[in-house]
Amino acid sequence: MRNFLILLFIGNLCLAQEAKRKLVWEENFDKPTLDETVWNYELGDGCPNLCGWGNNERQIYTTQNHEIEDGKLIIHAKKEGNVYSSTKITTKDKKVFQYGRMEARAKLPIGHGIWPAFWMLGQNISQVGWPKCGEIDILEYIGREPQMVFTTLHTQASHGNSINTKKTKIPEIEEGFHVFAFDWSKDKMDFFVDDVLVYTFQPEVKNEDTWPFNNPFYFIVDVAIGGNFGGPAVDDTIFPQDFIIDYIKVYQ
């Protein structure tokens, strides 16, 4: 009972904080096709500059592996013949944000080798490179570790490695829709799944190498297949799989 009351208090506190904020942007996928004034496609396999997108991933990204249906974005991860395909979209140079509450309501694909993510990169990546630009992984899920949600920050100080990270077991995470969110201020980041706090990132020393998060960031939504994190083995019997995003919202 005590733990339940603590979680209830935290949830109510989050809702109270959210009520004080203003909804500054939302993507409800209420148009027949993806709004290209907001979203960019990343296409291919990353070659020649970043083959396998830097992680030995197997998929090719296309403009054909998604659809909008009933106000939801559905990304289809497929294998046709020897080719894995998926969709990756970003808001780079179109919608960028600094501080606030960012959240998405989504339903995960499942199966060994699948790797959906909802994440952000620093808008200055073209100038300073990765990981100096910073990376915020609000949601990562890998099918080879069922019931687990990964939340990770990448910085120059960690040389891009996943040392600022939390893995949270949520037994029902593969069932239905869940809200993945984080509250971002100049001092810290709090990450939530369904309004339950799962991770706080607040380094004692904040400089451009440990805290590259005092700059605007853009959103990325994708489903990778295989790779160093999602694989390397892939169960081909799982395909097709769908990553369904109901909405993305930003409060400030």
C-alpha positions as MATLAB code, in Angstrom:
seq = 'MRNFLILLFIGNLCLAQEAKRKLVWEENFDKPTLDETVWNYELGDGCPNLCGWGNNERQIYTTQNHEIEDGKLIIHAKKEGNVYSSTKITTKDKKVFQYGRMEARAKLPIGHGIWPAFWMLGQNISQVGWPKCGEIDILEYIGREPQMVFTTLHTQASHGNSINTKKTKIPEIEEGFHVFAFDWSKDKMDFFVDDVLVYTFQPEVKNEDTWPFNNPFYFIVDVAIGGNFGGPAVDDTIFPQDFIIDYIKVYQ';
ca = [
       0.000    0.000    0.000;
       2.830    2.403    0.876;
       4.514    1.923   -2.521;
       1.198    2.420   -4.277;
       0.604    5.695   -2.431;
       4.094    6.910   -3.347;
       3.516    6.153   -7.033;
       0.089    7.795   -6.845;
       1.645   10.918   -5.322;
       4.319   11.078   -8.015;
       1.704   10.612  -10.733;
      -0.497   13.354   -9.298;
       2.516   15.658   -8.995;
       3.353   15.056  -12.663;
      -0.217   15.826  -13.678;
      -0.167   19.009  -11.608;
       3.087   20.118  -13.235;
       1.675   19.324  -16.675;
      -1.445   21.364  -15.888;
       0.741   24.425  -15.278;
       2.346   24.076  -18.685;
       1.036   25.030  -22.062;
       0.684   22.592  -24.913;
       2.986   24.179  -27.508;
       2.946   21.487  -30.193;
       1.164   18.246  -30.935;
       1.244   15.762  -33.761;
      -1.986   13.798  -33.902;
      -1.447   12.302  -37.354;
      -4.815   13.635  -38.442;
      -3.897   14.187  -42.091;
      -4.167   11.491  -44.776;
      -0.395   11.446  -45.266;
       2.635   12.392  -43.218;
       3.008   16.184  -42.947;
       6.295   16.930  -44.698;
       6.316   20.505  -43.378;
       7.038   18.821  -40.033;
       8.717   15.506  -40.884;
      11.759   14.458  -42.899;
      12.462   10.953  -44.171;
      15.823    9.301  -43.653;
      16.281    6.784  -46.449;
      18.434    3.808  -47.328;
      20.954    1.941  -45.194;
      23.092    4.886  -44.127;
      25.830    4.273  -46.679;
      28.273    5.620  -47.583;
      28.607    7.923  -44.578;
      27.046    5.785  -41.827;
      26.518    2.268  -43.135;
      24.121    0.295  -40.958;
      23.384    3.675  -39.350;
      26.443    3.185  -37.149;
      25.068    0.079  -35.411;
      25.242   -2.678  -38.058;
      21.468   -2.475  -38.473;
      19.945   -4.555  -41.271;
      16.997   -2.463  -42.428;
      16.626   -0.152  -45.398;
      14.466    2.885  -44.668;
      11.880    3.791  -47.289;
       8.944    6.146  -47.813;
       6.647    3.144  -48.299;
       6.816    1.410  -44.920;
       4.238    3.491  -43.103;
       0.665    4.663  -43.272;
      -1.700    6.869  -41.314;
      -4.904    5.203  -40.201;
      -7.552    6.410  -37.718;
      -5.290    9.223  -36.518;
      -2.313    6.990  -35.870;
       1.065    6.614  -37.568;
       1.823    2.961  -38.273;
       5.410    2.052  -39.146;
       5.629   -1.361  -40.799;
       8.807   -3.376  -40.246;
       9.014   -6.044  -42.937;
      11.170   -8.706  -44.508;
      10.577   -9.340  -48.208;
      12.967  -11.809  -49.755;
      16.352  -10.993  -48.242;
      15.509   -7.344  -47.603;
      14.458   -5.853  -44.287;
      12.639   -2.532  -44.567;
      11.194    0.081  -42.246;
      10.605    3.845  -41.831;
      12.604    6.527  -40.017;
      11.350   10.103  -39.682;
      12.773   13.210  -38.006;
      11.770   16.815  -37.339;
      15.294   18.187  -37.917;
      15.281   21.864  -39.007;
      11.472   21.896  -38.788;
      10.385   21.300  -35.191;
      12.988   21.696  -32.443;
      12.480   22.145  -28.715;
      14.441   23.066  -25.613;
      13.046   22.153  -22.183;
       9.537   21.052  -21.288;
       7.644   17.780  -21.222;
       7.861   15.629  -24.332;
       5.647   12.577  -24.673;
       4.381    9.989  -27.109;
       1.608    7.434  -26.808;
       2.589    4.292  -28.664;
       2.138    0.551  -29.051;
       5.306   -1.489  -29.492;
       6.192   -4.103  -32.092;
       7.570   -7.310  -30.598;
       9.903  -10.159  -31.489;
      13.596  -10.997  -31.446;
      15.499   -8.485  -33.571;
      12.997   -5.615  -33.465;
      14.182   -2.220  -32.151;
      11.635    0.644  -32.079;
      12.599    4.023  -30.637;
      11.296    7.505  -29.827;
      14.282    9.780  -29.322;
      15.919   13.176  -29.877;
      19.212   14.571  -31.190;
      20.774   17.984  -30.780;
      19.939   20.315  -33.652;
      23.648   21.255  -33.784;
      24.702   17.739  -34.842;
      25.815   18.984  -38.261;
      28.192   21.439  -36.603;
      29.596   19.494  -33.633;
      28.908   15.855  -34.568;
      27.725   12.946  -32.450;
      27.833   12.382  -29.469;
      28.866   15.971  -28.682;
      25.422   17.137  -29.842;
      23.793   14.887  -27.229;
      21.180   12.165  -27.618;
      18.013   11.618  -25.572;
      16.504    8.134  -25.863;
      13.028    8.556  -24.387;
      12.039    5.046  -25.417;
      14.020    2.126  -26.737;
      12.721   -1.416  -26.737;
      14.443   -4.523  -28.033;
      12.498   -7.688  -28.673;
      15.225   -9.953  -27.345;
      14.603   -8.523  -23.849;
      10.833   -8.723  -23.342;
       9.133   -6.543  -20.715;
      12.075   -4.109  -20.632;
      12.134   -0.403  -21.501;
      15.456    1.372  -22.001;
      16.042    5.064  -21.261;
      19.476    6.445  -22.172;
      21.469    9.655  -22.539;
      24.506    9.828  -24.830;
      27.132   12.513  -24.240;
      30.704   13.315  -25.212;
      31.852   12.481  -21.676;
      30.547    8.932  -22.063;
      32.112    8.688  -25.546;
      28.657    7.823  -26.808;
      28.447    4.687  -24.670;
      25.310    3.820  -22.728;
      26.538    4.549  -19.206;
      23.809    7.085  -18.380;
      20.999    4.594  -18.725;
      18.186    2.739  -16.987;
      16.504   -0.524  -17.886;
      13.029   -0.860  -16.363;
      10.956   -4.041  -16.247;
       7.286   -3.402  -17.072;
       5.494   -6.760  -17.427;
       2.584   -5.356  -19.485;
       4.664   -3.144  -21.797;
       3.934   -5.256  -24.898;
       0.179   -4.991  -24.308;
      -1.732   -2.048  -25.735;
      -0.657    1.602  -25.758;
       1.639    3.313  -23.249;
       2.799    6.902  -22.728;
       6.552    7.466  -22.842;
       7.625   10.890  -21.592;
      10.322   13.014  -20.020;
      10.445   16.322  -18.174;
      13.465   18.378  -19.217;
      14.770   21.448  -17.392;
      18.136   23.207  -17.335;
      19.032   21.131  -14.275;
      17.790   17.585  -14.850;
      15.677   15.137  -16.825;
      12.986   12.872  -15.369;
      11.722    9.972  -17.498;
       8.313    8.343  -17.165;
       6.308    5.407  -18.467;
       2.573    5.897  -17.937;
       3.384    8.733  -15.484;
       5.550    6.457  -13.317;
       9.063    7.848  -12.802;
      11.629    5.351  -14.113;
      14.870    7.368  -14.360;
      16.405   10.718  -13.416;
      19.512   12.130  -15.097;
      21.179   14.933  -13.142;
      24.990   15.005  -13.362;
      26.725   16.974  -10.614;
      29.116   18.615  -13.068;
      27.398   20.191  -16.053;
      29.477   21.255  -19.030;
      29.278   20.746  -22.790;
      30.662   17.219  -22.433;
      28.431   15.990  -19.597;
      25.319   18.087  -20.261;
      24.883   19.023  -23.945;
      21.189   19.547  -23.227;
      21.005   23.340  -23.049;
      20.318   23.486  -26.777;
      17.339   22.733  -29.061;
      16.694   19.086  -29.988;
      14.593   17.439  -32.683;
      12.478   14.262  -32.644;
      13.182   10.921  -34.308;
      10.786    7.977  -34.643;
      11.933    4.717  -36.214;
      12.043    0.950  -36.120;
      15.474   -0.586  -36.604;
      16.060   -4.295  -37.200;
      18.955   -6.271  -35.787;
      22.163   -4.374  -35.195;
      24.526   -4.232  -32.249;
      21.700   -3.423  -29.820;
      18.573   -4.861  -31.395;
      20.202   -8.087  -32.581;
      22.464   -9.367  -33.840;
      20.185  -12.382  -34.400;
      16.791  -11.689  -36.003;
      13.801  -14.035  -35.900;
      12.395  -13.739  -39.414;
       9.130  -15.399  -38.376;
       8.023  -12.263  -36.474;
       7.498  -10.112  -39.578;
       5.618   -7.996  -40.362;
       5.587   -5.952  -37.154;
       3.980   -2.548  -36.518;
       5.077    0.372  -34.345;
       1.929    2.462  -33.798;
       2.204    6.071  -32.614;
      -1.015    7.714  -31.472;
       0.391   11.175  -30.779;
       3.437   13.251  -29.833;
       3.013   16.274  -27.568;
       5.239   18.995  -26.168;
       4.360   21.079  -23.101;
       6.337   24.104  -21.934;
];
